[in-house]
C-alpha positions in Angstrom: 0.0 0.0 0.0 1.1 3.6 -0.5 1.7 5.9 2.5 1.8 9.6 2.2 2.9 11.7 5.2 4.2 15.1 5.9 6.7 16.6 8.3 7.6 20.1 9.1 11.2 21.3 9.5 12.5 24.8 10.3 12.8 25.5 6.6 9.2 24.6 5.6 6.7 21.9 4.9 7.7 18.6 3.3 6.0 15.5 2.1 7.2 11.9 2.5 6.2 9.1 0.2 7.2 5.5 0.5 6.1 2.0 -0.1 5.6 -0.3 2.9 5.4 -4.1 3.1 5.6 -6.3 6.1 8.1 -9.0 5.0 11.5 -7.6 5.5 13.4 -5.8 8.3 15.8 -3.3 6.8 15.7 0.3 5.5 18.3 1.8 3.2 18.6 4.6 0.7 20.2 7.9 -0.1 20.0 11.4 1.3 19.7 13.8 -1.6 19.3 17.5 -2.0 16.0 18.0 -4.0 17.1 21.4 -5.1 20.1 20.2 -7.1 20.0 16.4 -6.9 23.4 16.3 -5.1 24.1 13.6 -2.5 24.3 14.8 1.1 27.1 13.6 3.3 26.8 13.5 7.1 23.0 13.6 7.5 21.9 12.0 10.8 19.1 9.4 11.0 18.0 8.3 14.5 15.6 5.4 15.0 13.6 6.7 18.0 12.2 3.3 18.9 15.6 2.0 19.8 18.0 5.0 19.8 20.0 3.5 17.0 21.8 6.2 15.0 23.3 6.0 11.5 24.9 8.6 9.2 24.9 9.1 5.4 28.3 8.3 4.0 30.3 10.1 1.4 27.9 8.9 -1.3 24.9 10.0 0.8 23.9 6.4 1.6 22.4 5.3 4.9 21.2 1.9 6.2 19.3 0.5 9.2 19.4 -3.3 9.6 18.0 -5.8 12.0 14.6 -4.1 12.3 11.4 -5.5 13.7 8.2 -5.4 11.7 5.9 -2.5 12.7 5.8 1.2 12.9 9.1 3.1 13.2 9.8 6.7 14.1 12.8 8.2 12.4 14.4 11.6 13.0 16.2 13.0 10.0 18.5 16.0 10.3 21.2 17.8 8.5 23.4 20.8 9.5 21.2 23.1 7.4 17.8 21.9 8.8 16.3 21.5 12.2 15.6 17.8 13.1 12.3 16.4 11.9 10.4 13.2 12.8 9.0 10.8 10.3 6.7 7.9 11.1 6.8 4.9 8.6 6.2 1.2 8.4 9.0 -1.1 7.7 9.4 -1.6 3.9 11.0 -4.6 2.2 14.5 -3.8 1.0 13.1 -1.1 -1.3 15.5 1.8 -1.1 13.9 4.9 0.5 15.5 8.1 -0.6 15.1 11.1 1.6 15.0 14.3 -0.6 15.9 17.3 1.5 15.0 20.7 0.1 16.8 23.0 2.5 17.8 25.7 0.0 16.6 29.1 1.4 15.1 30.1 -1.9 12.4 27.5 -1.7 12.1 27.7 2.1 13.1 24.1 2.3 11.2 20.8 2.2 12.1 17.3 3.3 10.7 14.7 1.1 10.9 10.9 0.7 10.2 9.9 -2.9 11.5 7.8 -5.7 12.1 10.3 -8.6 14.2 13.3 -9.2 15.8 14.9 -12.2 18.2 17.7 -13.1 17.3 21.4 -12.5 19.5 23.2 -15.1 18.6 20.8 -18.0 16.2 17.9 -18.0 17.7 16.2 -21.0 21.4 16.6 -20.4 23.3 15.0 -17.6 24.6 17.5 -15.0 28.2 16.8 -14.1 28.9 18.1 -10.6 32.0 19.1 -8.7 31.0 18.7 -5.0 32.1 21.1 -2.3 34.5 18.6 -0.8 36.3 18.4 -4.1 36.4 22.2 -4.5 37.9 22.5 -1.0 40.7 20.2 -2.1 41.6 22.7 -4.9 41.2 25.8 -2.6 44.8 26.8 -3.6 44.2 26.2 -7.3 41.8 27.4 -10.0 38.3 26.5 -11.1 39.9 25.0 -14.2 41.9 22.6 -12.0 38.8 21.5 -10.2 36.9 20.9 -13.4 39.6 18.6 -14.7 38.3 16.0 -12.3 35.3 15.4 -14.6 35.4 13.2 -17.6 35.3 15.0 -20.9 36.6 18.2 -19.2 40.2 19.2 -19.8 41.9 22.6 -20.0 43.9 24.8 -22.4 46.8 26.0 -20.3 49.3 28.8 -20.6 51.9 27.5 -18.3 50.6 26.2 -15.0 48.7 29.3 -13.7 46.4 30.2 -16.6 44.0 27.2 -16.8 41.1 27.6 -19.2 38.2 25.0 -19.1 37.8 22.9 -22.2 34.6 20.8 -22.7 34.7 18.0 -25.3 37.4 19.8 -27.2 35.9 23.3 -27.1 37.0 26.3 -25.0 37.1 30.1 -24.7 33.9 31.9 -26.0 32.3 28.5 -26.7 32.1 27.8 -22.9 29.8 30.0 -20.9 30.7 30.5 -17.3 28.1 31.5 -14.8 28.9 32.8 -11.3 26.1 33.4 -8.8 23.6 33.6 -11.7 25.8 36.1 -13.7 27.4 35.3 -17.0 31.0 36.2 -16.7 32.3 38.9 -19.0 36.1 38.9 -18.5 37.6 38.9 -22.0 37.0 35.2 -22.1 37.9 35.1 -25.8 41.6 35.1 -25.1 43.1 31.5 -24.9 45.4 32.7 -22.1 42.6 34.6 -20.2 41.7 32.3 -17.3 38.2 32.7 -15.7 38.3 35.5 -13.1 36.5 33.4 -10.4 37.6 32.4 -6.9 36.4 28.9 -6.7 36.2 29.3 -2.9 33.0 31.3 -3.4 31.2 28.2 -4.8 29.2 25.7 -3.0 29.3 23.4 -6.0 30.1 23.7 -9.7 27.9 22.2 -12.4 29.0 21.4 -16.0 26.6 20.9 -18.8 28.4 19.4 -21.9 26.2 21.2 -24.4 24.1 24.2 -25.2 20.8 23.1 -23.7 20.8 25.6 -20.8 19.3 28.3 -22.9 18.3 30.5 -19.9 22.1 31.4 -19.7 23.1 31.7 -23.3 22.6 30.5 -26.8 26.2 30.5 -27.9 27.6 27.9 -25.4 28.6 25.5 -28.2 31.0 23.7 -25.9 29.0 23.8 -22.7 28.1 25.7 -19.6 30.0 25.9 -16.3 27.8 27.1 -13.4 29.3 28.1 -10.1 26.6 28.1 -7.5 27.0 29.8 -4.0 26.7 27.8 -0.8 23.3 27.2 0.6 22.1 29.4 3.5 19.7 28.0 6.1 16.7 29.9 7.3 17.4 29.9 11.1 19.3 31.9 13.7 22.9 30.8 13.2 26.5 31.9 12.8 28.9 29.6 11.1 31.9 29.6 8.8 35.2 27.9 7.8 38.8 28.6 7.3 41.0 26.6 4.8 44.8 26.7 4.9 46.9 25.3 2.1 50.6 24.8 1.7 52.5 23.3 -1.2 56.1 22.4 -1.9 56.0 23.2 -5.6 55.9 27.0 -5.8 56.8 27.1 -2.1 53.5 28.9 -1.3 50.0 28.4 -0.3 46.6 30.1 0.3 44.2 31.0 3.0 40.5 31.3 2.5 37.8 32.1 5.0 34.0 32.4 4.9 31.6 33.5 7.7 27.8 33.5 7.4 25.2 35.0 9.7 21.6 33.9 9.2 18.3 34.7 10.9 15.0 32.9 11.2 13.3 35.8 9.5 15.2 35.0 6.2 17.9 37.6 6.5 21.4 36.5 5.8 24.9 37.8 5.1 28.1 36.1 3.9 31.6 37.5 3.9 34.4 35.6 2.1 38.0 36.3 1.3 41.0 34.5 -0.2 44.8 35.2 -0.6 47.1 32.9 -2.6 50.8 33.4 -3.0 53.3 31.2 -4.9 56.8 31.8 -6.2 58.4 30.2 -9.2 57.0 26.7 -9.9 59.4 23.9 -10.8 59.6 21.1 -13.4 61.3 17.9 -12.3 64.8 19.2 -13.4 64.7 23.0 -13.3 62.9 26.1 -12.1 60.2 27.5 -14.3 61.4 31.1 -14.0 58.9 33.9 -13.6 55.8 31.7 -13.1 54.7 33.0 -9.7 51.2 34.0 -8.8 49.7 36.5 -6.3 45.9 36.4 -6.0 43.6 38.4 -3.7 39.8 37.9 -3.7 36.8 38.9 -1.7 33.0 38.8 -1.8 30.0 39.9 0.2 26.4 38.7 -0.1 23.5 40.2 1.7 19.8 39.4 1.3 16.5 38.3 2.6 14.6 35.2 1.3 11.1 34.0 1.9 9.1 31.5 -0.1 7.1 34.3 -1.7 9.8 36.9 -2.2 13.5 37.6 -2.0 16.1 40.3 -2.5 19.9 39.9 -2.7 22.9 42.1 -3.2 26.2 40.6 -4.2 29.7 42.0 -4.9 32.9 40.2 -5.7 36.5 41.5 -6.2 39.1 39.4 -8.0 42.8 40.5 -8.4 45.5 38.2 -9.9 49.1 38.9 -10.8 50.4 36.1 -13.0 54.0 35.5 -14.2 54.5 34.2 -17.7 57.4 31.8 -18.3 60.4 34.1 -19.0 61.8 31.7 -21.6 58.8 32.1 -23.8 59.8 35.6 -24.7 63.1 35.5 -26.6 65.1 37.4 -29.2 65.9 36.6 -32.8 64.8 33.8 -35.1 67.8 31.6 -34.2 66.8 31.9 -30.5 63.2 31.0 -31.3 64.3 27.8 -33.2 66.8 26.9 -30.5 64.1 27.4 -27.8 61.6 25.1 -29.5 64.2 22.4 -30.2 65.8 22.6 -26.7 65.0 20.0 -24.1 64.9 22.7 -21.4 64.2 26.5 -21.2 66.9 28.8 -22.5 66.4 31.0 -19.5 66.6 29.3 -16.0 67.1 31.5 -13.0 67.1 30.9 -9.2 63.8 30.6 -7.4 62.1 33.8 -6.4 58.7 35.1 -5.3 59.2 38.2 -7.5 56.9 38.4 -10.6 58.8 40.1 -13.3 58.0 40.4 -17.0 56.3 39.1 -19.0 53.2 39.1 -16.7 49.5 39.7 -16.4 47.7 41.9 -13.9 44.0 41.3 -13.9 41.3 42.9 -11.8 37.6 42.0 -12.0 34.7 43.6 -10.2 31.2 42.1 -10.2 28.1 43.7 -8.6 24.6 42.4 -8.8 21.1 43.2 -7.4 18.5 40.5 -7.9 15.0 39.9 -6.6 12.0 37.6 -7.1 8.3 37.5 -6.2 5.8 34.7 -6.5 2.5 35.9 -7.9 -0.6 33.8 -7.5 -1.9 32.3 -10.7 1.2 33.7 -12.6 4.4 32.2 -11.2 7.7 33.3 -10.0 9.0 36.6 -11.5 12.7 37.3 -11.2 14.7 40.4 -12.1 18.3 41.3 -11.9 20.8 43.9 -12.8 24.6 43.3 -12.8 27.7 45.3 -13.6 31.1 44.0 -14.4 34.4 45.8 -14.8 37.5 44.0 -16.1 40.9 45.6 -16.2 43.8 43.8 -17.8 47.4 44.8 -18.0 50.0 42.7 -19.9 53.6 43.6 -19.4 56.3 42.8 -21.8 60.1 43.1 -21.8 60.6 46.8 -22.6 63.5 49.2 -22.2 64.1 52.8 -21.1 61.2 55.0 -20.1 58.7 52.3 -21.2 60.1 49.6 -18.9 57.2 49.9 -16.4 54.5 50.7 -18.9 52.1 47.9 -19.9 52.1 46.8 -23.5 48.4 46.0 -23.3 45.9 48.0 -21.2 42.2 47.0 -21.7 39.1 48.0 -19.8 35.9 46.1 -20.4 32.6 47.3 -18.8 29.4 45.3 -19.0 25.9 46.1 -17.9 23.0 43.6 -18.0 19.4 43.7 -17.1 17.2 40.6 -17.2 13.6 39.6 -16.3 12.4 35.9 -16.1 9.1 34.2 -15.4 8.7 30.7 -14.2 5.2 29.2 -14.3 3.5 25.9 -13.8 0.9 25.6 -16.5 -0.3 22.3 -15.0 1.0 19.6 -12.7 3.0 18.2 -15.6 4.0 21.2 -17.6 6.3 24.1 -16.5 7.7 26.9 -18.5 10.4 29.5 -18.1 10.7 32.6 -20.2 12.9 35.6 -20.1 14.3 38.7 -21.8 17.7 40.4 -21.3 19.6 43.4 -22.5 23.4 43.6 -22.4 25.6 46.6 -23.1 29.4 46.3 -23.3 32.2 48.9 -23.8 35.8 48.0 -24.4 38.5 50.7 -24.2 42.1 49.9 -25.3 44.4 52.5 -23.9 46.5 54.1 -26.7 49.1 55.4 -24.3 50.8 52.0 -24.2 52.9 52.9 -27.2 52.1 49.6 -28.7 49.6 48.7 -31.5 46.3 47.8 -29.8 45.5 44.2 -30.2 41.7 44.6 -29.5 40.1 47.9 -30.6 37.6 50.2 -28.9 34.0 49.1 -29.3 30.5 49.3 -28.0 28.4 46.2 -28.2 24.6 45.8 -27.7 22.8 42.5 -27.3 19.1 41.7 -26.9 18.0 38.3 -25.9 14.7 36.4 -25.5 14.2 32.7 -24.5 11.6 30.2 -23.6 12.0 26.7 -22.1 9.3 24.1 -21.3 9.6 20.9 -19.2 6.9 18.4 -19.7 6.3 15.3 -17.5 4.7 12.8 -19.9 4.5 10.2 -17.2 6.2 9.3 -13.9 9.2 8.0 -15.9 9.4 10.2 -19.0 10.3 13.9 -19.1 10.5 16.1 -22.2 12.4 19.4 -22.6 11.9 22.0 -25.4 13.6 25.3 -25.6 14.4 28.2 -28.0 16.4 31.4 -27.8 17.1 34.4 -30.0 20.0 36.8 -29.6 20.7 39.9 -31.7 24.1 41.5 -31.4 25.4 44.7 -32.9 28.8 46.4 -32.5 30.2 49.8 -33.2 34.0 49.6 -33.6 36.8 52.0 -34.1 40.0 50.4 -35.2 43.3 51.4 -36.8 44.7 49.0 -39.4 48.1 49.1 -41.0 47.5 50.1 -44.6 49.6 47.2 -45.9 47.6 44.6 -43.9 44.3 46.2 -44.9 45.2 46.0 -48.6 46.8 42.5 -48.3 43.6 41.1 -46.9 41.6 42.8 -49.7 39.6 44.8 -47.2 40.0 48.0 -49.3 37.9 46.3 -52.0 35.6 44.4 -49.7 34.8 47.1 -47.2 35.6 50.5 -48.6 32.6 52.0 -46.7 34.4 51.3 -43.4 37.3 53.6 -44.1 37.1 56.8 -42.1 40.5 58.5 -42.4 44.1 57.8 -43.3 46.9 58.6 -40.9 50.3 58.0 -42.5 50.7 54.2 -42.9 47.4 53.5 -40.9 43.7 53.6 -41.8 41.0 54.4 -39.2 38.0 52.2 -39.8 34.5 52.0 -38.3 33.1 48.4 -38.7 29.5 47.9 -37.5 28.9 44.2 -37.7 25.7 42.7 -36.5 24.6 39.1 -35.9 21.2 37.5 -35.5 21.5 34.1 -33.8 18.8 31.5 -33.1 19.3 28.6 -30.8 17.1 25.6 -29.8 17.1 22.4 -27.8 15.0 19.3 -27.6 15.5 16.3 -25.4 14.1 13.7 -23.1 14.9 12.0 -19.8 13.6 8.4 -19.2 13.9 6.7 -15.9 13.8 2.9 -16.1 14.0 2.4 -12.4 16.7 0.9 -10.1 18.8 4.0 -10.8 19.0 3.5 -14.6 18.3 6.8 -16.5 18.5 7.6 -20.2 19.2 11.2 -21.4 18.9 12.3 -25.0 19.5 15.8 -26.3 19.7 17.7 -29.5 21.0 21.3 -29.4 21.3 24.0 -32.1 23.6 26.8 -31.1 24.9 29.8 -33.0 27.8 31.9 -31.9 28.8 35.3 -33.2 32.6 35.8 -33.7 34.2 37.4 -30.7 36.3 40.7 -30.9 39.6 38.7 -30.9 38.6 36.6 -33.8 37.4 39.6 -35.8 39.9 42.3 -35.1 43.2 40.9 -33.7 46.2 42.4 -35.4 49.3 42.5 -33.4 51.4 41.0 -30.7 49.5 39.3 -27.8 52.2 39.6 -25.1 51.0 37.2 -22.5 50.4 34.6 -25.3 53.9 35.1 -26.6 52.6 35.3 -30.2 51.3 37.5 -32.9 47.5 37.0 -33.6 45.6 38.0 -36.8 41.8 38.0 -37.0 39.5 38.3 -40.0 36.7 40.8 -40.6 34.9 38.4 -43.0 33.9 35.9 -40.3 30.2 34.9 -39.9 28.5 33.1 -37.0 29.3 29.6 -36.1 26.4 27.2 -36.4 26.5 24.1 -34.1 24.4 20.9 -34.2 25.1 18.5 -31.4 23.5 15.2 -30.6 24.3 13.6 -27.2 23.0 10.5 -25.5 23.8 9.5 -21.9 23.0 6.2 -20.1 23.5 6.4 -16.4 23.2 3.8 -13.6 23.6 5.5 -10.2 22.5 2.7 -7.8 24.1 -0.6 -6.8 27.6 -1.8 -6.3 28.4 -1.1 -10.0 27.5 2.3 -11.4 28.3 3.8 -14.7 27.8 6.7 -17.1 28.2 6.3 -20.8 28.0 9.6 -22.8 28.7 9.4 -26.6 28.2 12.6 -28.7 28.4 13.8 -32.3 29.0 17.5 -33.1 28.8 19.3 -36.5 29.9 22.9 -36.6 29.6 25.1 -39.7 31.9 28.2 -40.0 34.1 26.8 -37.2 36.7 29.4 -36.2 40.2 28.1 -35.2 43.6 29.7 -34.7 46.8 28.0 -35.9 50.5 28.9 -36.3 51.7 29.9 -39.7 55.2 31.3 -39.4 57.7 33.3 -37.2 57.9 37.1 -37.5 60.5 39.5 -36.4 59.5 42.5 -34.3 61.4 45.1 -32.4 60.6 43.0 -29.3 62.0 39.8 -30.7 60.8 36.9 -32.8 57.3 35.5 -32.2 55.2 32.8 -33.8 52.3 34.2 -35.9 48.9 32.5 -35.3 46.1 33.3 -37.7 42.4 32.7 -37.3 40.5 31.0 -40.1 37.0 29.6 -40.6 36.2 26.1 -41.8 33.7 23.2 -41.4 34.3 20.9 -38.5 33.1 17.6 -37.1 33.7 16.3 -33.5 32.9 12.8 -32.3 33.6 11.5 -28.8 32.7 9.5 -25.8 33.0 10.0 -22.0 32.8 7.0 -19.7 32.6 6.9 -15.9 32.6 3.6 -13.9 32.3 3.0 -10.2 32.6 -0.3 -8.4 32.1 -0.8 -4.7 34.5 -3.7 -4.1 33.7 -3.9 -0.4 32.2 -1.5 2.1 35.5 0.3 2.4 37.1 -0.1 -1.1 35.8 1.6 -4.2 37.3 1.6 -7.7 36.6 4.4 -10.1 37.5 4.7 -13.8 37.2 7.6 -16.3 37.9 7.5 -20.0 37.5 10.4 -22.5 38.1 10.6 -26.3 37.5 13.3 -28.8 37.9 13.0 -32.6 38.1 16.4 -34.3 38.2 16.9 -38.1 38.5 19.9 -40.4 36.2 18.6 -43.1 37.0 21.4 -45.5 40.7 20.6 -45.7 40.2 17.0 -44.6 42.8 17.3 -41.8 42.6 16.8 -38.0 41.6 19.8 -35.9 44.4 21.5 -33.9 44.4 21.4 -30.1 42.1 18.4 -29.6 42.6 16.7 -26.2 44.4 13.4 -26.5 42.6 10.2 -25.1 42.9 10.0 -21.4 42.1 7.5 -18.6 41.9 8.0 -14.9 41.8 5.1 -12.4 41.5 5.5 -8.7 41.2 3.2 -5.7 39.6 4.6 -2.6 39.6 3.3 0.9 37.0 4.9 3.3 36.3 4.3 7.0 33.8 6.9 7.9 33.6 5.8 11.5 37.3 6.3 12.0 37.6 10.0 11.8 36.2 10.0 8.3 39.4 8.4 7.0 39.7 8.6 3.2 42.7 7.3 1.2 43.0 7.5 -2.5 45.6 6.3 -5.0 45.1 7.7 -8.5 46.6 7.0 -11.9 46.3 9.5 -14.8 47.3 8.3 -18.2 47.4 10.5 -21.3 48.0 9.0 -24.7 50.1 10.8 -27.3 47.8 12.7 -29.7 48.1 10.9 -32.9 45.7 13.2 -34.9 47.1 16.7 -35.6 47.5 19.0 -38.5 50.9 19.8 -40.0 51.5 23.5 -39.3 55.3 23.4 -39.4 57.1 26.1 -41.3 60.6 27.2 -42.2 62.5 30.3 -41.0 65.6 31.9 -42.5 68.5 32.2 -40.1 70.6 35.2 -41.1 73.4 34.0 -38.8 73.9 30.8 -40.8 72.1 31.9 -44.0 70.1 28.7 -43.9 66.4 27.7 -43.7 65.4 25.9 -40.5 62.2 23.8 -40.1 60.3 24.9 -37.0 58.2 21.9 -35.6 55.2 23.4 -33.8 52.9 20.5 -34.7 54.2 17.2 -33.3 52.6 16.4 -30.0 54.6 15.4 -27.0 54.9 11.8 -25.9 52.3 9.9 -23.8 52.8 10.2 -20.0 51.6 8.6 -16.8 51.2 10.4 -13.5 50.5 8.8 -10.0 49.0 10.8 -7.1 48.0 10.0 -3.6 45.5 11.7 -1.3 44.7 11.2 2.4 42.1 12.9 4.6 40.9 12.7 8.2 38.5 14.6 10.5 38.9 15.5 14.1 36.2 17.1 16.4 37.3 19.9 18.7 36.0 22.2 21.3 33.5 19.6 22.6 31.0 20.5 19.9 30.1 19.7 16.3 33.0 21.8 15.1 35.7 19.8 13.4 39.1 20.0 11.8 39.7 18.3 8.5 43.4 17.5 7.6 44.3 16.4 4.1 47.5 15.7 2.2 48.0 15.4 -1.5 51.1 14.2 -3.4 50.8 14.8 -7.1 53.2 13.6 -9.8 54.5 11.3 -7.1 57.5 10.0 -9.1 58.5 13.4 -10.4 57.8 12.4 -14.0 59.0 14.8 -16.8 56.3 15.4 -19.3 54.7 18.0 -21.6 51.0 18.5 -22.0 49.8 18.8 -25.6 47.2 21.4 -24.4 49.8 23.6 -22.6 50.6 26.5 -25.0 54.1 26.9 -23.4 55.0 23.2 -24.1 57.4 24.4 -26.8 59.7 25.9 -24.1 59.5 23.8 -20.9 58.3 20.7 -19.2 55.2 20.7 -17.0 55.2 20.6 -13.2 57.2 18.2 -11.1 56.3 16.6 -7.8 54.1 18.6 -5.4 53.2 17.8 -1.8 50.3 19.8 -0.5 48.8 20.1 3.0 45.2 21.2 3.5 43.7 22.1 6.8 40.0 23.0 7.1 38.4 24.3 10.3 34.6 24.4 10.5 33.1 26.6 13.2 
């Protein structure tokens, strides 16, 4: 028979559903957050009849055994919810999952039920980086944490600029959302890392596709969503401090968060982070001028009730990043020698000083958001956000210009949006919204260097609609559409020789404003009308087996770098050339995911096929001499591309303590116009890990991990010859051949200790990465031409909850 019963917790009303029979004597299941479908660790369940207490483990699983038939009273509690009592009858080995909705925005519900599905996209599997994993990377970047997911890699510039790559795509094709705001931080640059302190996140969600149309329609690669930690609706004061130290770089970080909440719904959170590292080291030498100094802070104040809410948010991000000194060198002969050398041509003693070349990046984000539930209409949300990004790039300069940046960019962005969420019936819900975005870029001409990105104003209007339809208790359908109209007003100086070489004088004579010596001032005003759509389904077979199917159409307008680049990109150590003739990329992606998330053997199988028209790529073409030395020239071009791939995740519970996990990712990318492989596709990779957990012994967790990366066998031949005046010979420059395969071993350990005779605890963790100090070069590290990657690192992590 079916039993329905409700309980009330401090956060609101909740309903419990279960199935009861009188033939077995055990209860087991999972504790899951209904808001985001994440598993909750450390929930307490007390059998009031006997006083027996159990806790949910690292996978959110609990179990009572040896029970007698009859009525049981269970108390369910979690740190963010007051204890609540549930009365049930003993079921028969049927898992009972407790779904706790304790997110302040919904006023929290505790529910026992059998079905749940994703909240960002119903037809695309959400890949999550849990808070516990984020805390392990507190001294790293959001890109480092995302690398723990299958199908997610990174495009690196050295070891401090880590840019997320999803199924082979990166930069403007990956939309990053922080606290509901789309980041606008000059993300088009391959060496521009996201300006996000991952310590502000409660969890990070990755969608490998463009189905989350409420955020953007141009996320051809996918969407990364950084969500803030939950805030309970009760009188409380709590926080945490995380200290990190590392041997490689001889530095560390400290981050602290404190939150004050009230039963009335008022809350405030203050957070800050400082990271400081000196030069990092490869196994055999110092990577000179690779230090980093990061300072971040944020404040969040608001009030939330079930019917209304208002929040103000501000974050500050500042990062000084050293760029490998050996990547900026002199003449052509030095460039050839550097690429052919087994170690950097410049190796200096370790130092904490960050010299040149370097980046100095500052990002401000301010937002005001509100929502109101209106009877017979739904939930209306509105927000305004402002972002200001300031980027300095310093090069090796002499005389009076030695301390002057070679690149000085200011990017200001304003956005206003209004959304409406409505339930048309018990089975059909819709979300619609409109948004307006204005952006201004200012490239300071006082640098004395040709501006890589010009001055421009950009305007974007957006409208979207999404519908989730529950066809039956097992089958869900998702439909969505979005339209974006973008227009730009640009002022750019072109060299007359370049303007005529590209044929722009004949193609775009109407853009010419005035001639100044050997330069032409132009006023391009490109506009792009982009439509996007998604359709998919989610079918639940039962016993934890779920099938996701999704088709997404996404269109992406060329970014300013792709359209207008013409000059030396200092932090990238290369000259970049864009193309005014580019049109919007058009992406068609089909993805299927089969997931089993219950039992001793669990898996996720995610094949995909991706067709992209007008695909924009950048590739090396030659070496060019400048007054600042010799640099590789990389040019953007547009082509047709196909990407195929698969991501596999396996999990086997060998015993109650031992768990084996496996990840495998493969991407096949082809330039179908030239019938050659695409450049910078991630090589096949496999991660195997053996975990040992003893939750009752201070939460002991030991993990031995193996990371194997194959040599990329599919790559285009972009090699070229340069003339060496010193020897009067031509020398082949090999910039195409990928580095050899490599295998890295790491070890992690963690334990928890209570202190101060309370629920407060100290968590101590240790991580040894690249345990055997293996020398290797990462194909996706843009500085692999000049140096090896990082050597062994021993890190210590101490977290104090209070």
